[in-house]
Amino acid sequence: MSVSDPSHPALSQPPLSPAQRHAMDLLLSRQSPWPLVEPAPDAAALDLVFAAAMRAPDHGQLRPWRFVVVRGEARSALGQVFARAARARDPYDDGERFRGKAMAAPMLVALVAHVKVPHKVPEGEQVLATGAAVMNMLNALHILGFGGFWATGANSHDDSVKAALGLGASDRLLGFLYMGTSKDRLPPPARLDAGDFVREWVPPGTV
């Protein structure tokens, strides 16, 4: 049975309350806007964004997530780090494109999984927990009226970038979360049919 089937149990429940409907509308309208401009979250809003990150599911309560905030003039310094890393990877790259990446939003947050190895909780699960924390941050930004864009790429895998951010050998750089306000008003996102991505397991031999 498809989850989009009107007879599906999830769709036959009592109507949502106004608060529930509002919450679901926010979740279902989240996008990754680009470009991002001022204003960025202020101190109070940023505290809420990081508080949301703390509620991510976390096997073993290891709390592997770590975040490094980059804003103001520090973005220019990070841009220089990006440019040097790009030139080291490719002598024919002047690094200017990567320098600009650090200035593409009023605030960036380096997303780090501080993994504990060896540990009974596999490294992959610790990385997943950090990713869940980032998703909570994206949702919190959207709820607060800001935009968030999670970017990965070559800088996330560059040892010189990691070193410049003060990361250790057990840290995994999962990308950068760009924060700000969407420059443009985005049209509503296309609503995907979840039934195209979900199936119900039928035990072998029961059909």
PDB file of N, CA and C in Angstrom, residues 57-126:
ATOM      1  N   PRO A  57      19.080  12.528  17.108  1.00  0.00           N
ATOM      2  CA  PRO A  57      19.256  11.158  17.596  1.00  0.00           C
ATOM      3  C   PRO A  57      20.736  10.816  17.644  1.00  0.00           C
ATOM      4  N   ASP A  58      21.121  10.103  18.692  1.00  0.00           N
ATOM      5  CA  ASP A  58      22.553   9.958  18.955  1.00  0.00           C
ATOM      6  C   ASP A  58      22.806   8.646  19.689  1.00  0.00           C
ATOM      7  N   HIS A  59      23.172   7.612  18.949  1.00  0.00           N
ATOM      8  CA  HIS A  59      23.459   6.305  19.534  1.00  0.00           C
ATOM      9  C   HIS A  59      24.628   6.427  20.509  1.00  0.00           C
ATOM     10  N   GLY A  60      24.405   6.002  21.744  1.00  0.00           N
ATOM     11  CA  GLY A  60      25.455   6.034  22.749  1.00  0.00           C
ATOM     12  C   GLY A  60      25.631   7.373  23.432  1.00  0.00           C
ATOM     13  N   GLN A  61      24.807   8.363  23.034  1.00  0.00           N
ATOM     14  CA  GLN A  61      24.916   9.713  23.603  1.00  0.00           C
ATOM     15  C   GLN A  61      26.358  10.223  23.565  1.00  0.00           C
ATOM     16  N   LEU A  62      26.983  10.024  22.417  1.00  0.00           N
ATOM     17  CA  LEU A  62      28.363  10.481  22.240  1.00  0.00           C
ATOM     18  C   LEU A  62      28.452  11.965  21.900  1.00  0.00           C
ATOM     19  N   ARG A  63      27.340  12.512  21.375  1.00  0.00           N
ATOM     20  CA  ARG A  63      27.309  13.925  20.971  1.00  0.00           C
ATOM     21  C   ARG A  63      28.535  14.282  20.124  1.00  0.00           C
ATOM     22  N   PRO A  64      28.657  13.642  18.974  1.00  0.00           N
ATOM     23  CA  PRO A  64      29.875  13.817  18.176  1.00  0.00           C
ATOM     24  C   PRO A  64      29.941  15.128  17.397  1.00  0.00           C
ATOM     25  N   TRP A  65      28.836  15.862  17.351  1.00  0.00           N
ATOM     26  CA  TRP A  65      28.802  17.070  16.531  1.00  0.00           C
ATOM     27  C   TRP A  65      29.641  18.188  17.147  1.00  0.00           C
ATOM     28  N   ARG A  66      30.348  18.885  16.275  1.00  0.00           N
ATOM     29  CA  ARG A  66      31.097  20.077  16.653  1.00  0.00           C
ATOM     30  C   ARG A  66      30.871  21.119  15.556  1.00  0.00           C
ATOM     31  N   PHE A  67      30.819  22.377  15.951  1.00  0.00           N
ATOM     32  CA  PHE A  67      30.520  23.445  15.000  1.00  0.00           C
ATOM     33  C   PHE A  67      31.497  24.604  15.187  1.00  0.00           C
ATOM     34  N   VAL A  68      31.992  25.121  14.072  1.00  0.00           N
ATOM     35  CA  VAL A  68      32.932  26.245  14.090  1.00  0.00           C
ATOM     36  C   VAL A  68      32.291  27.390  13.305  1.00  0.00           C
ATOM     37  N   VAL A  69      31.980  28.483  13.995  1.00  0.00           N
ATOM     38  CA  VAL A  69      31.292  29.619  13.382  1.00  0.00           C
ATOM     39  C   VAL A  69      32.313  30.548  12.729  1.00  0.00           C
ATOM     40  N   VAL A  70      32.017  30.942  11.495  1.00  0.00           N
ATOM     41  CA  VAL A  70      32.879  31.865  10.748  1.00  0.00           C
ATOM     42  C   VAL A  70      32.007  33.019  10.263  1.00  0.00           C
ATOM     43  N   ARG A  71      32.333  34.231  10.675  1.00  0.00           N
ATOM     44  CA  ARG A  71      31.538  35.396  10.259  1.00  0.00           C
ATOM     45  C   ARG A  71      32.422  36.638  10.236  1.00  0.00           C
ATOM     46  N   GLY A  72      31.856  37.714   9.721  1.00  0.00           N
ATOM     47  CA  GLY A  72      32.601  38.969   9.673  1.00  0.00           C
ATOM     48  C   GLY A  72      33.889  38.842   8.882  1.00  0.00           C
ATOM     49  N   GLU A  73      34.941  39.488   9.378  1.00  0.00           N
ATOM     50  CA  GLU A  73      36.223  39.484   8.675  1.00  0.00           C
ATOM     51  C   GLU A  73      36.865  38.098   8.637  1.00  0.00           C
ATOM     52  N   ALA A  74      36.445  37.223   9.542  1.00  0.00           N
ATOM     53  CA  ALA A  74      36.999  35.862   9.533  1.00  0.00           C
ATOM     54  C   ALA A  74      36.684  35.143   8.226  1.00  0.00           C
ATOM     55  N   ARG A  75      35.610  35.551   7.552  1.00  0.00           N
ATOM     56  CA  ARG A  75      35.273  34.923   6.263  1.00  0.00           C
ATOM     57  C   ARG A  75      36.364  35.186   5.233  1.00  0.00           C
ATOM     58  N   SER A  76      36.919  36.398   5.257  1.00  0.00           N
ATOM     59  CA  SER A  76      37.991  36.721   4.311  1.00  0.00           C
ATOM     60  C   SER A  76      39.219  35.856   4.565  1.00  0.00           C
ATOM     61  N   ALA A  77      39.543  35.658   5.839  1.00  0.00           N
ATOM     62  CA  ALA A  77      40.681  34.798   6.173  1.00  0.00           C
ATOM     63  C   ALA A  77      40.422  33.362   5.746  1.00  0.00           C
ATOM     64  N   LEU A  78      39.184  32.902   5.930  1.00  0.00           N
ATOM     65  CA  LEU A  78      38.848  31.550   5.482  1.00  0.00           C
ATOM     66  C   LEU A  78      38.936  31.461   3.964  1.00  0.00           C
ATOM     67  N   GLY A  79      38.547  32.530   3.279  1.00  0.00           N
ATOM     68  CA  GLY A  79      38.667  32.552   1.827  1.00  0.00           C
ATOM     69  C   GLY A  79      40.106  32.377   1.374  1.00  0.00           C
ATOM     70  N   GLN A  80      41.041  32.964   2.103  1.00  0.00           N
ATOM     71  CA  GLN A  80      42.454  32.784   1.776  1.00  0.00           C
ATOM     72  C   GLN A  80      42.881  31.331   1.979  1.00  0.00           C
ATOM     73  N   VAL A  81      42.356  30.713   3.035  1.00  0.00           N
ATOM     74  CA  VAL A  81      42.639  29.287   3.270  1.00  0.00           C
ATOM     75  C   VAL A  81      42.114  28.457   2.105  1.00  0.00           C
ATOM     76  N   PHE A  82      40.887  28.754   1.686  1.00  0.00           N
ATOM     77  CA  PHE A  82      40.292  28.027   0.559  1.00  0.00           C
ATOM     78  C   PHE A  82      41.131  28.203  -0.704  1.00  0.00           C
ATOM     79  N   ALA A  83      41.567  29.437  -0.958  1.00  0.00           N
ATOM     80  CA  ALA A  83      42.325  29.722  -2.180  1.00  0.00           C
ATOM     81  C   ALA A  83      43.669  29.001  -2.177  1.00  0.00           C
ATOM     82  N   ARG A  84      44.372  29.029  -1.049  1.00  0.00           N
ATOM     83  CA  ARG A  84      45.663  28.323  -0.972  1.00  0.00           C
ATOM     84  C   ARG A  84      45.475  26.826  -1.176  1.00  0.00           C
ATOM     85  N   ALA A  85      44.413  26.285  -0.587  1.00  0.00           N
ATOM     86  CA  ALA A  85      44.153  24.851  -0.736  1.00  0.00           C
ATOM     87  C   ALA A  85      43.870  24.505  -2.190  1.00  0.00           C
ATOM     88  N   ALA A  86      43.117  25.363  -2.874  1.00  0.00           N
ATOM     89  CA  ALA A  86      42.802  25.113  -4.280  1.00  0.00           C
ATOM     90  C   ALA A  86      44.062  25.138  -5.134  1.00  0.00           C
ATOM     91  N   ARG A  87      44.950  26.096  -4.874  1.00  0.00           N
ATOM     92  CA  ARG A  87      46.197  26.180  -5.653  1.00  0.00           C
ATOM     93  C   ARG A  87      47.101  24.985  -5.383  1.00  0.00           C
ATOM     94  N   ALA A  88      47.073  24.492  -4.146  1.00  0.00           N
ATOM     95  CA  ALA A  88      47.890  23.317  -3.822  1.00  0.00           C
ATOM     96  C   ALA A  88      47.363  22.075  -4.522  1.00  0.00           C
ATOM     97  N   ARG A  89      46.051  22.002  -4.676  1.00  0.00           N
ATOM     98  CA  ARG A  89      45.466  20.848  -5.367  1.00  0.00           C
ATOM     99  C   ARG A  89      45.703  20.920  -6.866  1.00  0.00           C
ATOM    100  N   ASP A  90      45.707  22.155  -7.400  1.00  0.00           N
ATOM    101  CA  ASP A  90      45.839  22.339  -8.842  1.00  0.00           C
ATOM    102  C   ASP A  90      46.616  23.632  -9.102  1.00  0.00           C
ATOM    103  N   PRO A  91      47.877  23.523  -9.525  1.00  0.00           N
ATOM    104  CA  PRO A  91      48.698  24.720  -9.753  1.00  0.00           C
ATOM    105  C   PRO A  91      48.111  25.666 -10.795  1.00  0.00           C
ATOM    106  N   TYR A  92      47.209  25.172 -11.637  1.00  0.00           N
ATOM    107  CA  TYR A  92      46.610  26.012 -12.669  1.00  0.00           C
ATOM    108  C   TYR A  92      45.353  26.732 -12.176  1.00  0.00           C
ATOM    109  N   ASP A  93      44.966  26.469 -10.944  1.00  0.00           N
ATOM    110  CA  ASP A  93      43.795  27.114 -10.347  1.00  0.00           C
ATOM    111  C   ASP A  93      44.276  28.307  -9.526  1.00  0.00           C
ATOM    112  N   ASP A  94      43.787  29.519  -9.851  1.00  0.00           N
ATOM    113  CA  ASP A  94      44.235  30.694  -9.096  1.00  0.00           C
ATOM    114  C   ASP A  94      43.542  30.808  -7.740  1.00  0.00           C
ATOM    115  N   GLY A  95      42.564  29.948  -7.499  1.00  0.00           N
ATOM    116  CA  GLY A  95      41.921  29.897  -6.194  1.00  0.00           C
ATOM    117  C   GLY A  95      40.848  30.934  -5.961  1.00  0.00           C
ATOM    118  N   GLU A  96      40.641  31.843  -6.922  1.00  0.00           N
ATOM    119  CA  GLU A  96      39.689  32.930  -6.690  1.00  0.00           C
ATOM    120  C   GLU A  96      38.256  32.426  -6.537  1.00  0.00           C
ATOM    121  N   ARG A  97      37.913  31.401  -7.286  1.00  0.00           N
ATOM    122  CA  ARG A  97      36.551  30.860  -7.167  1.00  0.00           C
ATOM    123  C   ARG A  97      36.325  30.323  -5.760  1.00  0.00           C
ATOM    124  N   PHE A  98      37.333  29.669  -5.215  1.00  0.00           N
ATOM    125  CA  PHE A  98      37.193  29.116  -3.869  1.00  0.00           C
ATOM    126  C   PHE A  98      37.256  30.217  -2.814  1.00  0.00           C
ATOM    127  N   ARG A  99      38.041  31.269  -3.077  1.00  0.00           N
ATOM    128  CA  ARG A  99      38.085  32.391  -2.146  1.00  0.00           C
ATOM    129  C   ARG A  99      36.680  32.987  -1.983  1.00  0.00           C
ATOM    130  N   GLY A 100      35.984  33.096  -3.101  1.00  0.00           N
ATOM    131  CA  GLY A 100      34.645  33.673  -3.066  1.00  0.00           C
ATOM    132  C   GLY A 100      33.640  32.844  -2.297  1.00  0.00           C
ATOM    133  N   LYS A 101      33.893  31.544  -2.193  1.00  0.00           N
ATOM    134  CA  LYS A 101      32.950  30.683  -1.478  1.00  0.00           C
ATOM    135  C   LYS A 101      32.818  31.077  -0.006  1.00  0.00           C
ATOM    136  N   ALA A 102      33.875  31.620   0.560  1.00  0.00           N
ATOM    137  CA  ALA A 102      33.826  31.997   1.973  1.00  0.00           C
ATOM    138  C   ALA A 102      33.018  33.269   2.198  1.00  0.00           C
ATOM    139  N   MET A 103      32.768  34.026   1.120  1.00  0.00           N
ATOM    140  CA  MET A 103      32.042  35.283   1.238  1.00  0.00           C
ATOM    141  C   MET A 103      30.626  35.170   0.695  1.00  0.00           C
ATOM    142  N   ALA A 104      30.182  33.949   0.408  1.00  0.00           N
ATOM    143  CA  ALA A 104      28.906  33.749  -0.273  1.00  0.00           C
ATOM    144  C   ALA A 104      27.695  33.854   0.639  1.00  0.00           C
ATOM    145  N   ALA A 105      27.911  34.022   1.929  1.00  0.00           N
ATOM    146  CA  ALA A 105      26.820  34.196   2.892  1.00  0.00           C
ATOM    147  C   ALA A 105      27.376  34.985   4.066  1.00  0.00           C
ATOM    148  N   PRO A 106      26.519  35.657   4.824  1.00  0.00           N
ATOM    149  CA  PRO A 106      27.026  36.447   5.952  1.00  0.00           C
ATOM    150  C   PRO A 106      27.592  35.618   7.097  1.00  0.00           C
ATOM    151  N   MET A 107      27.274  34.339   7.129  1.00  0.00           N
ATOM    152  CA  MET A 107      27.788  33.472   8.195  1.00  0.00           C
ATOM    153  C   MET A 107      27.941  32.061   7.665  1.00  0.00           C
ATOM    154  N   LEU A 108      29.033  31.399   8.046  1.00  0.00           N
ATOM    155  CA  LEU A 108      29.255  29.995   7.727  1.00  0.00           C
ATOM    156  C   LEU A 108      29.510  29.244   9.018  1.00  0.00           C
ATOM    157  N   VAL A 109      29.132  27.988   9.017  1.00  0.00           N
ATOM    158  CA  VAL A 109      29.441  27.119  10.148  1.00  0.00           C
ATOM    159  C   VAL A 109      30.086  25.858   9.598  1.00  0.00           C
ATOM    160  N   ALA A 110      31.316  25.591  10.018  1.00  0.00           N
ATOM    161  CA  ALA A 110      31.965  24.334   9.647  1.00  0.00           C
ATOM    162  C   ALA A 110      31.319  23.209  10.441  1.00  0.00           C
ATOM    163  N   LEU A 111      30.957  22.148   9.742  1.00  0.00           N
ATOM    164  CA  LEU A 111      30.217  21.029  10.325  1.00  0.00           C
ATOM    165  C   LEU A 111      31.179  19.873  10.552  1.00  0.00           C
ATOM    166  N   VAL A 112      31.344  19.496  11.795  1.00  0.00           N
ATOM    167  CA  VAL A 112      32.392  18.540  12.149  1.00  0.00           C
ATOM    168  C   VAL A 112      31.810  17.374  12.937  1.00  0.00           C
ATOM    169  N   ALA A 113      32.189  16.160  12.533  1.00  0.00           N
ATOM    170  CA  ALA A 113      31.906  14.963  13.325  1.00  0.00           C
ATOM    171  C   ALA A 113      33.178  14.613  14.081  1.00  0.00           C
ATOM    172  N   HIS A 114      33.126  14.748  15.400  1.00  0.00           N
ATOM    173  CA  HIS A 114      34.273  14.427  16.251  1.00  0.00           C
ATOM    174  C   HIS A 114      34.113  12.968  16.670  1.00  0.00           C
ATOM    175  N   VAL A 115      34.637  12.067  15.851  1.00  0.00           N
ATOM    176  CA  VAL A 115      34.364  10.643  16.047  1.00  0.00           C
ATOM    177  C   VAL A 115      35.309  10.041  17.079  1.00  0.00           C
ATOM    178  N   LYS A 116      34.768   9.099  17.807  1.00  0.00           N
ATOM    179  CA  LYS A 116      35.551   8.349  18.785  1.00  0.00           C
ATOM    180  C   LYS A 116      35.854   6.982  18.195  1.00  0.00           C
ATOM    181  N   VAL A 117      37.120   6.725  17.930  1.00  0.00           N
ATOM    182  CA  VAL A 117      37.554   5.441  17.372  1.00  0.00           C
ATOM    183  C   VAL A 117      38.791   4.966  18.123  1.00  0.00           C
ATOM    184  N   PRO A 118      38.850   3.673  18.455  1.00  0.00           N
ATOM    185  CA  PRO A 118      37.770   2.702  18.276  1.00  0.00           C
ATOM    186  C   PRO A 118      36.671   2.907  19.311  1.00  0.00           C
ATOM    187  N   HIS A 119      35.459   2.499  18.959  1.00  0.00           N
ATOM    188  CA  HIS A 119      34.322   2.611  19.865  1.00  0.00           C
ATOM    189  C   HIS A 119      33.270   1.621  19.405  1.00  0.00           C
ATOM    190  N   LYS A 120      32.439   1.167  20.346  1.00  0.00           N
ATOM    191  CA  LYS A 120      31.400   0.204  19.983  1.00  0.00           C
ATOM    192  C   LYS A 120      30.366   0.816  19.043  1.00  0.00           C
ATOM    193  N   VAL A 121      30.211   2.140  19.104  1.00  0.00           N
ATOM    194  CA  VAL A 121      29.351   2.824  18.137  1.00  0.00           C
ATOM    195  C   VAL A 121      30.185   3.093  16.889  1.00  0.00           C
ATOM    196  N   PRO A 122      29.834   2.498  15.743  1.00  0.00           N
ATOM    197  CA  PRO A 122      30.661   2.642  14.539  1.00  0.00           C
ATOM    198  C   PRO A 122      30.816   4.105  14.123  1.00  0.00           C
ATOM    199  N   GLU A 123      31.924   4.367  13.460  1.00  0.00           N
ATOM    200  CA  GLU A 123      32.178   5.728  12.983  1.00  0.00           C
ATOM    201  C   GLU A 123      31.034   6.235  12.112  1.00  0.00           C
ATOM    202  N   GLY A 124      30.519   5.357  11.254  1.00  0.00           N
ATOM    203  CA  GLY A 124      29.439   5.777  10.368  1.00  0.00           C
ATOM    204  C   GLY A 124      28.223   6.276  11.122  1.00  0.00           C
ATOM    205  N   GLU A 125      27.911   5.646  12.248  1.00  0.00           N
ATOM    206  CA  GLU A 125      26.759   6.080  13.033  1.00  0.00           C
ATOM    207  C   GLU A 125      27.025   7.423  13.704  1.00  0.00           C
ATOM    208  N   GLN A 126      28.263   7.666  14.072  1.00  0.00           N
ATOM    209  CA  GLN A 126      28.606   8.961  14.660  1.00  0.00           C
ATOM    210  C   GLN A 126      28.494  10.075  13.614  1.00  0.00           C
TER     211      GLN A 126
END
